[in-house]
PDB file of C-alpha atoms in Angstrom:
ATOM      1  CA  MET A  72       6.697   7.390  25.648  1.00 84.00           C
ATOM      2  CA  GLU A  73       3.619   9.366  24.505  1.00 90.00           C
ATOM      3  CA  LYS A  74       5.785  11.375  22.118  1.00 94.00           C
ATOM      4  CA  GLU A  75       7.106   8.169  20.547  1.00 95.00           C
ATOM      5  CA  LYS A  76       3.578   6.723  20.299  1.00 95.00           C
ATOM      6  CA  ALA A  77       2.413   9.861  18.503  1.00 96.00           C
ATOM      7  CA  LYS A  78       5.390   9.685  16.149  1.00 97.00           C
ATOM      8  CA  LEU A  79       4.725   6.000  15.448  1.00 98.00           C
ATOM      9  CA  LYS A  80       1.062   6.684  14.687  1.00 97.00           C
ATOM     10  CA  ALA A  81       2.026   9.521  12.338  1.00 98.00           C
ATOM     11  CA  LEU A  82       4.539   7.277  10.579  1.00 98.00           C
ATOM     12  CA  ILE A  83       2.013   4.484  10.153  1.00 98.00           C
ATOM     13  CA  LYS A  84      -0.540   6.925   8.695  1.00 98.00           C
ATOM     14  CA  HIS A  85       2.130   8.172   6.290  1.00 99.00           C
ATOM     15  CA  TRP A  86       3.004   4.604   5.294  1.00 99.00           C
ATOM     16  CA  ILE A  87      -0.672   3.853   4.645  1.00 99.00           C
ATOM     17  CA  GLU A  88      -0.984   6.782   2.246  1.00 99.00           C
ATOM     18  CA  HIS A  89       2.378   6.043   0.636  1.00 98.00           C
ATOM     19  CA  THR A  90       1.441   2.394   0.103  1.00 98.00           C
ATOM     20  CA  ARG A  91      -1.979   3.390  -1.254  1.00 98.00           C
ATOM     21  CA  GLU A  92      -0.278   5.612  -3.855  1.00 98.00           C
ATOM     22  CA  HIS A  93       2.032   2.774  -4.870  1.00 98.00           C
ATOM     23  CA  GLY A  94      -0.975   0.493  -5.306  1.00 98.00           C
ATOM     24  CA  LYS A  95      -2.675   3.031  -7.569  1.00 98.00           C
ATOM     25  CA  ASN A  96       0.476   3.317  -9.677  1.00 99.00           C
ATOM     26  CA  PHE A  97       0.818  -0.460  -9.914  1.00 99.00           C
ATOM     27  CA  LYS A  98      -2.764  -0.696 -11.203  1.00 98.00           C
ATOM     28  CA  LYS A  99      -2.243   2.147 -13.670  1.00 99.00           C
ATOM     29  CA  TRP A 100       0.903   0.578 -15.073  1.00 99.00           C
ATOM     30  CA  SER A 101      -0.688  -2.862 -15.101  1.00 99.00           C
ATOM     31  CA  GLU A 102      -3.313  -1.462 -17.464  1.00 99.00           C
ATOM     32  CA  LYS A 103      -0.644   0.175 -19.626  1.00 99.00           C
ATOM     33  CA  ALA A 104       1.364  -3.051 -19.749  1.00 99.00           C
ATOM     34  CA  ASP A 105      -1.790  -4.900 -20.786  1.00 98.00           C
ATOM     35  CA  GLU A 106      -2.368  -2.380 -23.587  1.00 98.00           C
ATOM     36  CA  MET A 107       1.202  -3.067 -24.755  1.00 99.00           C
ATOM     37  CA  LYS A 108       0.394  -6.802 -24.819  1.00 99.00           C
ATOM     38  CA  MET A 109       2.748  -7.437 -21.896  1.00 99.00           C
ATOM     39  CA  VAL A 110       0.333  -9.867 -20.281  1.00 98.00           C
ATOM     40  CA  LYS A 111       2.620 -11.400 -17.643  1.00 99.00           C
ATOM     41  CA  THR A 112       3.988  -8.002 -16.635  1.00 99.00           C
ATOM     42  CA  SER A 113       0.435  -6.723 -16.291  1.00 99.00           C
ATOM     43  CA  GLU A 114      -0.533  -9.731 -14.163  1.00 99.00           C
ATOM     44  CA  TYR A 115       2.433  -9.307 -11.830  1.00 99.00           C
ATOM     45  CA  LEU A 116       1.776  -5.600 -11.403  1.00 99.00           C
ATOM     46  CA  LEU A 117      -1.850  -6.355 -10.591  1.00 98.00           C
ATOM     47  CA  LYS A 118      -0.728  -8.921  -8.007  1.00 98.00           C
ATOM     48  CA  ALA A 119       1.598  -6.293  -6.527  1.00 98.00           C
ATOM     49  CA  ALA A 120      -1.362  -3.892  -6.297  1.00 98.00           C
ATOM     50  CA  GLU A 121      -3.393  -6.566  -4.519  1.00 97.00           C
ATOM     51  CA  ALA A 122      -0.526  -7.157  -2.103  1.00 98.00           C
ATOM     52  CA  THR A 123      -0.490  -3.461  -1.223  1.00 98.00           C
ATOM     53  CA  GLU A 124      -4.149  -3.748  -0.212  1.00 98.00           C
ATOM     54  CA  LYS A 125      -3.220  -6.460   2.295  1.00 97.00           C
ATOM     55  CA  THR A 126      -0.295  -4.357   3.517  1.00 98.00           C
ATOM     56  CA  ILE A 127      -2.651  -1.415   4.070  1.00 99.00           C
ATOM     57  CA  GLU A 128      -4.961  -3.680   6.073  1.00 98.00           C
ATOM     58  CA  TYR A 129      -2.116  -4.630   8.403  1.00 99.00           C
ATOM     59  CA  LEU A 130      -0.937  -1.031   8.721  1.00 99.00           C
ATOM     60  CA  GLU A 131      -4.457   0.121   9.612  1.00 98.00           C
ATOM     61  CA  LYS A 132      -4.661  -2.574  12.289  1.00 98.00           C
ATOM     62  CA  ALA A 133      -1.265  -1.520  13.621  1.00 98.00           C
ATOM     63  CA  CYS A 134      -2.414   2.108  13.735  1.00 98.00           C
ATOM     64  CA  ARG A 135      -5.501   1.178  15.762  1.00 97.00           C
ATOM     65  CA  GLU A 136      -3.366  -0.823  18.179  1.00 97.00           C
ATOM     66  CA  VAL A 137      -1.170   2.183  18.953  1.00 96.00           C
ATOM     67  CA  ASP A 138      -4.074   3.648  20.932  1.00 88.00           C
ATOM     68  CA  ALA A 139      -5.291   0.344  22.382  1.00 83.00           C
TER      69      ALA A 139
END
């Protein structure tokens, strides 16, 4: 069971970093879309970036609970 807990914690940490990178890319491309006058596309990408922040929050809570 301890081995699986350690694996789960490692996976969650990986998912946090992976999700963080996606969020950064969403923001970057939101700015580029805005520069191309693709306003709605930019808005949706920004909303996706904001959603990743909430996802990261939940993943961080899950990671803390592994050791609880």
